[in-house]
Coordinates of C-alpha atoms in Angstrom, one line a residue:
M5 CA 88.6 103.0 70.7
S6 CA 86.6 106.4 72.7
N7 CA 85.4 106.0 76.8
N8 CA 82.9 107.0 78.7
K9 CA 82.8 111.1 78.8
P10 CA 82.4 112.4 81.6
M11 CA 79.6 115.0 81.0
D12 CA 76.7 112.7 82.9
H13 CA 79.4 112.0 85.9
P14 CA 81.0 115.5 86.5
K15 CA 82.1 114.8 90.2
L16 CA 85.7 113.3 89.3
F17 CA 86.6 116.5 87.9
H18 CA 85.0 118.8 91.0
A19 CA 87.5 120.1 93.9
L20 CA 88.8 118.1 96.8
A21 CA 90.3 119.2 99.9
I22 CA 92.8 117.6 101.4
A23 CA 95.6 118.0 104.6
N24 CA 92.6 119.4 106.4
G25 CA 92.1 121.8 103.8
R26 CA 95.5 122.9 103.4
I27 CA 95.7 121.4 99.7
Q28 CA 93.1 121.8 96.8
L29 CA 93.1 119.7 94.8
K30 CA 90.9 120.3 91.1
H31 CA 90.5 117.2 90.3
R32 CA 89.6 113.6 92.3
I33 CA 92.0 111.8 89.6
I34 CA 95.2 111.0 91.8
Y35 CA 98.6 109.1 90.1
A36 CA 99.1 106.1 92.2
P37 CA 102.3 104.7 93.8
M38 CA 103.4 102.6 90.8
T39 CA 107.2 100.9 91.7
R40 CA 109.7 101.4 88.6
N41 CA 112.8 100.3 89.7
R42 CA 114.9 103.5 87.9
G43 CA 117.0 105.2 90.1
V44 CA 121.0 105.8 90.3
P45 CA 123.4 103.7 92.3
L46 CA 125.0 105.4 95.0
R47 CA 127.9 103.2 93.9
N48 CA 128.5 101.8 91.1
R49 CA 131.5 99.1 91.4
E50 CA 133.3 96.4 89.4
D51 CA 133.0 94.5 92.2
E52 CA 128.8 92.9 92.7
Q53 CA 129.2 92.8 96.2
E54 CA 130.0 96.2 97.4
L55 CA 127.4 97.5 94.9
K56 CA 124.5 98.7 94.4
R57 CA 121.7 98.7 98.3
I58 CA 121.6 102.7 97.8
W59 CA 119.9 104.1 95.1
Y60 CA 118.8 107.6 94.5
P61 CA 116.5 110.0 91.8
D62 CA 117.8 111.3 89.6
E63 CA 116.4 114.2 86.4
L64 CA 115.1 111.1 84.5
T65 CA 113.4 110.5 87.5
A66 CA 112.3 114.0 88.4
E67 CA 111.2 113.9 83.8
Y68 CA 108.9 110.9 84.6
Y69 CA 107.5 112.9 87.4
G70 CA 106.5 115.7 85.8
Q71 CA 105.0 114.1 82.8
R72 CA 102.7 113.1 84.7
A73 CA 102.1 116.4 86.6
N74 CA 99.4 117.9 86.1
D75 CA 97.9 121.1 87.5
G76 CA 96.5 121.1 90.7
G77 CA 96.4 116.6 90.6
L78 CA 98.4 115.1 93.3
L79 CA 100.5 111.8 92.4
I80 CA 102.1 109.9 94.7
S81 CA 105.0 108.5 94.7
E82 CA 106.6 105.0 94.4
G83 CA 107.1 103.9 97.4
I84 CA 110.4 105.1 98.9
P85 CA 112.2 103.0 102.0
P86 CA 113.3 105.0 104.8
S87 CA 116.5 103.6 105.6
Q88 CA 118.4 100.7 104.3
Q89 CA 117.1 97.6 106.5
G90 CA 113.7 99.0 105.3
T91 CA 114.6 98.0 101.6
G92 CA 112.8 95.4 99.4
L93 CA 114.3 96.2 96.4
L94 CA 117.3 96.9 93.9
G95 CA 116.8 100.5 91.6
V96 CA 114.2 101.5 94.5
P97 CA 115.5 105.3 94.9
G98 CA 115.3 106.3 98.8
I99 CA 115.6 108.8 101.7
F100 CA 117.8 108.8 104.1
H101 CA 120.5 110.0 102.3
P102 CA 121.6 113.5 100.6
K103 CA 122.2 112.0 97.3
Q104 CA 118.5 110.8 97.9
I105 CA 117.4 113.9 98.9
S106 CA 118.2 116.1 96.5
G107 CA 117.6 113.9 93.7
W108 CA 113.9 114.1 95.6
K109 CA 113.3 117.9 95.2
L110 CA 114.1 117.8 91.4
V111 CA 111.3 115.6 90.7
T112 CA 109.1 118.1 93.5
D113 CA 110.2 120.9 91.3
K114 CA 109.1 119.6 88.3
V115 CA 105.8 118.7 90.0
H116 CA 105.1 121.7 91.3
A117 CA 106.4 123.7 88.5
K118 CA 103.2 122.0 85.9
G119 CA 101.2 123.2 89.0
G120 CA 100.9 120.1 90.4
Y121 CA 101.1 118.2 94.4
I122 CA 102.9 115.1 94.7
Y123 CA 103.0 112.8 98.7
A124 CA 106.1 110.7 99.4
Q125 CA 104.9 107.1 99.9
L126 CA 107.1 105.7 102.6
W127 CA 107.4 102.1 102.4
H128 CA 108.9 99.7 104.7
S129 CA 109.2 96.0 103.4
G130 CA 109.9 94.4 106.8
R131 CA 110.5 91.3 106.3
V132 CA 109.7 90.9 102.2
A133 CA 113.2 92.7 101.8
L134 CA 116.4 90.4 101.9
P135 CA 120.2 90.3 103.1
H136 CA 121.3 90.5 99.7
H137 CA 119.9 93.8 99.3
T138 CA 120.4 95.4 102.0
G139 CA 123.0 93.5 104.2
M140 CA 121.5 94.0 106.8
P141 CA 119.2 91.2 108.9
T142 CA 115.7 91.5 107.9
V143 CA 112.9 92.4 110.5
S144 CA 109.3 91.9 111.3
A145 CA 106.6 91.4 113.4
S146 CA 107.9 88.4 114.5
A147 CA 110.7 85.9 113.8
D148 CA 108.5 83.4 112.0
P149 CA 109.0 82.7 108.7
W150 CA 107.9 82.2 105.4
A151 CA 105.3 80.0 105.4
S152 CA 105.4 79.1 101.4
E153 CA 108.7 78.7 99.0
D154 CA 107.8 81.8 97.7
Y155 CA 110.1 82.9 95.6
Y156 CA 111.8 86.3 95.2
P157 CA 111.8 87.2 91.1
Y158 CA 115.2 87.9 90.7
P159 CA 118.7 86.2 91.7
P160 CA 119.3 88.8 94.4
P161 CA 123.3 90.1 93.9
G162 CA 126.0 87.8 94.1
T163 CA 123.1 85.1 93.1
D164 CA 122.4 83.3 89.5
Q165 CA 119.2 81.6 91.5
P166 CA 116.1 83.0 92.9
V167 CA 116.0 82.3 96.2
M168 CA 113.4 81.1 98.3
Y169 CA 111.9 83.7 101.2
K170 CA 111.6 81.2 103.5
D171 CA 115.3 80.6 103.7
F172 CA 116.2 83.7 105.0
P173 CA 113.7 84.2 108.3
P174 CA 113.0 87.8 109.9
E175 CA 114.4 89.1 113.7
K176 CA 111.5 90.1 115.8
L177 CA 111.4 93.9 116.9
D178 CA 111.7 93.8 120.3
E179 CA 110.9 97.6 121.9
E180 CA 113.9 99.3 121.2
G181 CA 113.4 97.9 117.5
I182 CA 110.2 98.8 116.8
R183 CA 111.3 102.9 118.4
R184 CA 114.5 102.6 116.0
V185 CA 111.9 101.5 112.9
I186 CA 109.8 104.4 113.7
N187 CA 112.5 106.6 114.2
E188 CA 113.7 106.0 110.8
M189 CA 110.3 106.7 109.1
V190 CA 110.0 110.1 110.6
R191 CA 112.9 111.2 109.9
A192 CA 112.7 109.9 106.0
A193 CA 109.1 112.1 107.2
R194 CA 111.2 114.8 107.5
N195 CA 113.8 114.7 104.5
A196 CA 110.4 113.9 102.4
I197 CA 109.1 118.2 103.8
N198 CA 112.8 119.2 103.2
A199 CA 112.9 117.5 99.4
G200 CA 109.8 119.3 98.5
F201 CA 107.0 116.8 98.9
D202 CA 103.9 118.4 100.1
G203 CA 102.6 115.4 102.6
V204 CA 103.9 111.6 103.7
E205 CA 101.6 108.6 102.4
I206 CA 102.8 105.4 104.9
H207 CA 103.1 102.7 102.9
G208 CA 100.9 100.3 104.9
A209 CA 99.3 97.8 102.4
N210 CA 100.3 95.0 100.2
G211 CA 102.2 92.6 103.4
Y212 CA 104.7 95.1 104.6
L213 CA 106.7 96.0 108.0
P214 CA 103.0 98.2 109.1
E215 CA 100.8 95.4 107.3
Q216 CA 102.8 92.5 109.2
F217 CA 101.9 93.8 112.4
L218 CA 98.3 93.6 111.2
S219 CA 98.8 90.4 109.9
S220 CA 97.4 88.2 112.6
N221 CA 99.4 85.3 110.6
I222 CA 102.7 87.4 110.1
N223 CA 102.3 89.0 113.9
T224 CA 101.8 86.4 116.9
R225 CA 103.3 88.0 119.2
D226 CA 101.8 87.6 122.6
D227 CA 102.7 91.3 124.5
E228 CA 101.3 95.4 123.4
Y229 CA 102.0 94.5 120.1
G230 CA 100.0 91.7 118.8
G231 CA 98.0 88.9 120.7
T232 CA 94.5 90.3 119.7
P233 CA 92.5 92.3 117.0
E234 CA 92.6 95.1 119.2
K235 CA 96.4 95.1 119.6
R236 CA 97.5 94.5 116.5
P237 CA 97.5 98.6 115.3
K238 CA 99.2 99.6 118.1
F239 CA 102.7 99.9 115.7
V240 CA 100.9 101.6 112.8
L241 CA 99.2 103.9 115.5
D242 CA 102.2 104.7 116.9
L243 CA 103.7 105.1 113.8
L244 CA 101.6 107.8 112.9
A245 CA 101.2 109.5 116.4
A246 CA 105.3 110.2 115.8
I247 CA 105.1 111.0 112.1
S248 CA 102.1 113.5 112.7
M249 CA 103.6 114.9 116.0
A250 CA 107.0 115.2 113.6
I251 CA 105.3 117.1 110.4
G252 CA 101.6 118.2 111.3
S253 CA 98.7 114.7 111.0
W254 CA 97.3 116.9 108.1
N255 CA 100.7 116.2 105.8
V256 CA 100.1 112.4 106.8
G257 CA 98.0 109.6 104.9
I258 CA 98.0 105.9 105.0
R259 CA 96.9 103.2 102.3
L260 CA 96.0 100.0 103.3
S261 CA 94.4 96.7 102.0
P262 CA 92.2 95.5 104.6
F263 CA 91.3 92.5 102.3
G264 CA 94.8 91.9 100.5
L265 CA 96.7 88.4 99.7
C266 CA 100.1 90.0 98.9
H267 CA 102.4 88.3 100.7
Q268 CA 101.4 85.6 102.6
T269 CA 99.1 87.7 104.5
R270 CA 96.3 85.3 105.6
S271 CA 94.6 87.0 108.4
T272 CA 91.9 86.8 110.6
R273 CA 89.7 88.8 111.5
R274 CA 89.7 91.8 109.5
L275 CA 87.1 94.0 109.9
E276 CA 87.9 93.7 113.2
T277 CA 90.9 94.5 113.2
W278 CA 91.4 96.9 110.1
S279 CA 87.3 98.8 111.8
N280 CA 89.6 99.5 115.5
L281 CA 92.9 100.8 113.2
I282 CA 90.7 103.3 112.1
R283 CA 88.6 104.5 114.9
G284 CA 92.1 104.7 116.6
I285 CA 93.5 106.9 113.7
K286 CA 90.1 108.7 114.7
E287 CA 90.1 108.8 118.2
R288 CA 94.1 108.6 119.3
S289 CA 94.3 112.6 120.3
D290 CA 98.8 112.5 119.7
I291 CA 97.5 111.7 116.1
G292 CA 94.7 114.0 114.8
P293 CA 93.3 114.9 111.8
L294 CA 94.8 112.7 108.2
S295 CA 94.9 113.9 104.9
Y296 CA 93.3 110.7 103.8
I297 CA 92.8 107.2 103.4
H298 CA 94.0 105.8 101.0
F299 CA 92.3 102.2 100.4
I300 CA 92.8 99.1 97.6
E301 CA 89.8 97.7 96.5
P302 CA 88.7 94.1 98.7
R303 CA 87.9 92.7 95.7
W304 CA 91.4 93.4 94.2
E305 CA 95.1 92.0 94.2
Q306 CA 97.9 92.8 93.2
L307 CA 99.6 88.8 92.7
H308 CA 97.4 86.5 92.5
S309 CA 94.1 86.1 89.5
L310 CA 90.5 88.0 91.1
E311 CA 89.5 84.2 90.9
D312 CA 92.0 83.5 93.5
K313 CA 91.5 86.2 95.2
H314 CA 87.4 85.6 95.2
R315 CA 87.3 82.7 95.8
Y316 CA 89.2 83.2 99.6
L317 CA 86.8 86.3 100.4
D318 CA 83.5 83.7 99.5
S319 CA 85.2 81.4 101.4
S320 CA 86.2 83.7 104.8
G321 CA 82.4 85.1 105.2
L322 CA 84.2 87.8 103.0
G323 CA 81.7 87.0 99.7
E324 CA 79.8 90.5 100.1
V325 CA 82.7 93.0 101.9
T326 CA 82.9 96.2 100.4
L327 CA 84.8 99.5 102.0
N328 CA 81.8 101.3 103.7
P329 CA 82.4 100.0 107.2
F330 CA 85.5 101.6 107.2
R331 CA 84.1 105.2 105.7
E332 CA 81.7 105.5 108.4
I333 CA 84.5 105.3 110.9
M334 CA 86.4 107.7 109.1
G335 CA 83.4 110.5 109.5
D336 CA 85.3 113.4 107.1
T337 CA 88.4 111.9 106.1
P338 CA 88.4 110.7 102.6
L339 CA 88.6 108.2 100.8
I340 CA 91.1 107.7 98.0
S341 CA 90.5 104.0 96.3
A342 CA 92.8 102.2 94.3
G343 CA 92.8 98.7 92.2
G344 CA 91.0 98.3 88.5
W345 CA 89.5 101.4 87.8
D346 CA 89.6 102.4 84.5
P347 CA 87.5 104.6 81.6
E348 CA 85.0 102.2 81.3
N349 CA 84.3 101.9 85.2
C350 CA 85.4 104.8 87.1
W351 CA 82.9 107.0 86.8
D352 CA 80.2 106.1 89.3
V353 CA 82.4 105.7 92.4
V354 CA 82.8 109.5 93.5
E355 CA 79.0 110.0 92.2
R356 CA 77.8 106.3 94.6
G357 CA 80.5 108.4 97.8
D358 CA 81.9 105.6 97.5
A359 CA 84.7 107.3 98.0
D360 CA 86.2 110.5 97.2
A361 CA 89.0 109.8 94.5
L362 CA 90.5 107.0 92.5
A363 CA 94.0 105.8 91.9
F364 CA 94.7 105.3 88.7
G365 CA 98.1 102.9 87.8
R366 CA 99.1 101.0 84.7
L367 CA 96.8 104.0 81.9
F368 CA 98.2 106.4 84.1
L369 CA 101.6 105.7 83.9
A370 CA 101.5 105.0 79.4
N371 CA 99.9 108.1 79.2
P372 CA 101.6 111.3 80.8
D373 CA 98.5 113.1 80.1
F374 CA 95.6 110.3 81.7
V375 CA 93.4 114.1 83.1
E376 CA 93.5 115.4 79.9
R377 CA 92.5 112.3 77.5
L378 CA 89.9 111.1 80.5
R379 CA 88.7 114.4 80.8
E380 CA 88.2 114.1 76.5
G381 CA 87.5 110.4 76.2
K382 CA 90.6 110.8 73.6
P383 CA 91.5 107.1 72.9
M384 CA 94.8 106.0 75.3
N385 CA 98.5 104.7 75.4
A386 CA 98.1 100.9 76.0
Y387 CA 101.4 99.6 78.8
D388 CA 103.6 97.7 77.6
R389 CA 104.1 95.3 80.9
S390 CA 108.1 94.0 79.7
T391 CA 109.4 97.5 80.5
F392 CA 107.6 98.1 84.1
Y393 CA 110.3 96.9 85.8
G394 CA 114.0 97.8 85.7
P395 CA 116.8 97.7 86.4
T396 CA 118.2 97.9 83.1
P397 CA 121.0 100.5 81.2
E398 CA 118.2 102.0 79.3
R399 CA 116.3 103.7 82.3
E400 CA 114.3 105.1 79.6
I401 CA 111.9 102.7 77.6
G402 CA 109.0 102.3 79.2
Y403 CA 109.6 105.4 81.3
T404 CA 109.8 108.5 79.8
D405 CA 109.2 107.5 76.4
Y406 CA 105.2 107.1 76.9
P407 CA 103.4 110.1 74.1
S408 CA 101.1 112.5 75.0
W409 CA 97.7 112.7 72.5
E410 CA 99.9 115.5 71.3
E411 CA 102.7 113.5 70.2
A412 CA 100.9 110.0 69.4
K413 CA 97.8 111.1 67.6
N414 CA 99.8 111.7 64.4
R415 CA 101.8 108.1 65.0
N416 CA 101.3 105.1 62.9
G417 CA 100.5 101.6 64.0
L418 CA 99.9 102.8 67.8
R419 CA 98.3 99.4 70.4
W420 CA 96.0 101.5 71.5
Y421 CA 93.7 100.6 75.4
S422 CA 91.3 98.7 74.8
K423 CA 89.5 96.3 78.2
P424 CA 90.7 93.1 77.0
F425 CA 94.1 94.5 77.2
V426 CA 93.9 95.9 80.9
D427 CA 94.1 92.0 82.1
N428 CA 94.9 90.5 85.6
V429 CA 97.9 89.1 84.9
P430 CA 99.8 89.0 88.9
D431 CA 102.8 91.3 88.8
L432 CA 104.8 93.5 90.9
L433 CA 103.8 96.9 89.8
E434 CA 100.9 98.9 91.5
N435 CA 103.0 99.4 94.8
L436 CA 104.9 96.0 95.7

């Protein structure tokens, strides 16, 4: 199946300045942050209780990112935990141990060798972590347990059955704990720059720690960090200020999902809260101009069907909501949009001014030369959902074995992408 060619819609392939002009992208097609769980355990002892709490990237990780790197293009890494306590999944390489930092240097060298850029997405999972994975207490904005019987999708280490999040309620971060977490994130940002990343993106979406502070149903505090739409953004703003001071605001982006439902985010007064956040980013003197802000589209959803998402928005009076109110506040800060873009629906978005760049996930995962294929209207490899996640002994399967166009065009029986194949079966992929 051929894609629509971009001949009448060239802006997706125009240059874009990010990082306050320090980086000039040659096109506006971004590789979205994609959880892959292909890290290597620092200790791989037979005692399963001892093990696998610290994971690092290696040469295979570098090959994976290097395959998708392209001249003048931006990749955003998978979510990278800043600390052991912030780790939410097995197999996810962090950036708090020397072995991890040296492993990420292999990755950034590969990307830069192809003329590309790469940002490290810093990801603290907060109450979505389990003590089975970290060996440490779970933390969040408040100590409230999960309000539903959601299960972690796989039996964690030390068990043979899935466990419910509500059985492991978080500890509330006091002011000292907040300072500690911010310091860990600052240290991770510095480590990322030392590993060769061109910048960092704070994962402030999908129900993880920053969004837990933003969400009224999770953040039930009554201090300066909660209680009103004006106070709930404070943690995120303080975090951005501290990282900006450490590495420069122009090297910092943030990902947001103001209308997301992931991990029980059911916040009220969303437009007010996230507008106050964006306004604070623009107005606080200790933050400075960010590299970009990366939004997940309002009507796209990670862990729920689109029907459920639309029903929720409609029932909340948000049926016609768009990102435009935030874009108006952002001014000239570049806006990256993610959520369901494909070779058929992507062409008019940048043209309309709805976004400055688009992030693509699963199809980019399955097509290392995605930018070229999109530019030329070439058929796409179909992705294999069953190989999205590790850990797995055969780490390269579904990871580094997707063929480029040159490799694929002579293969027989290759399954090509078509619109019906891109479904919305709930999964944990585009950056848990």
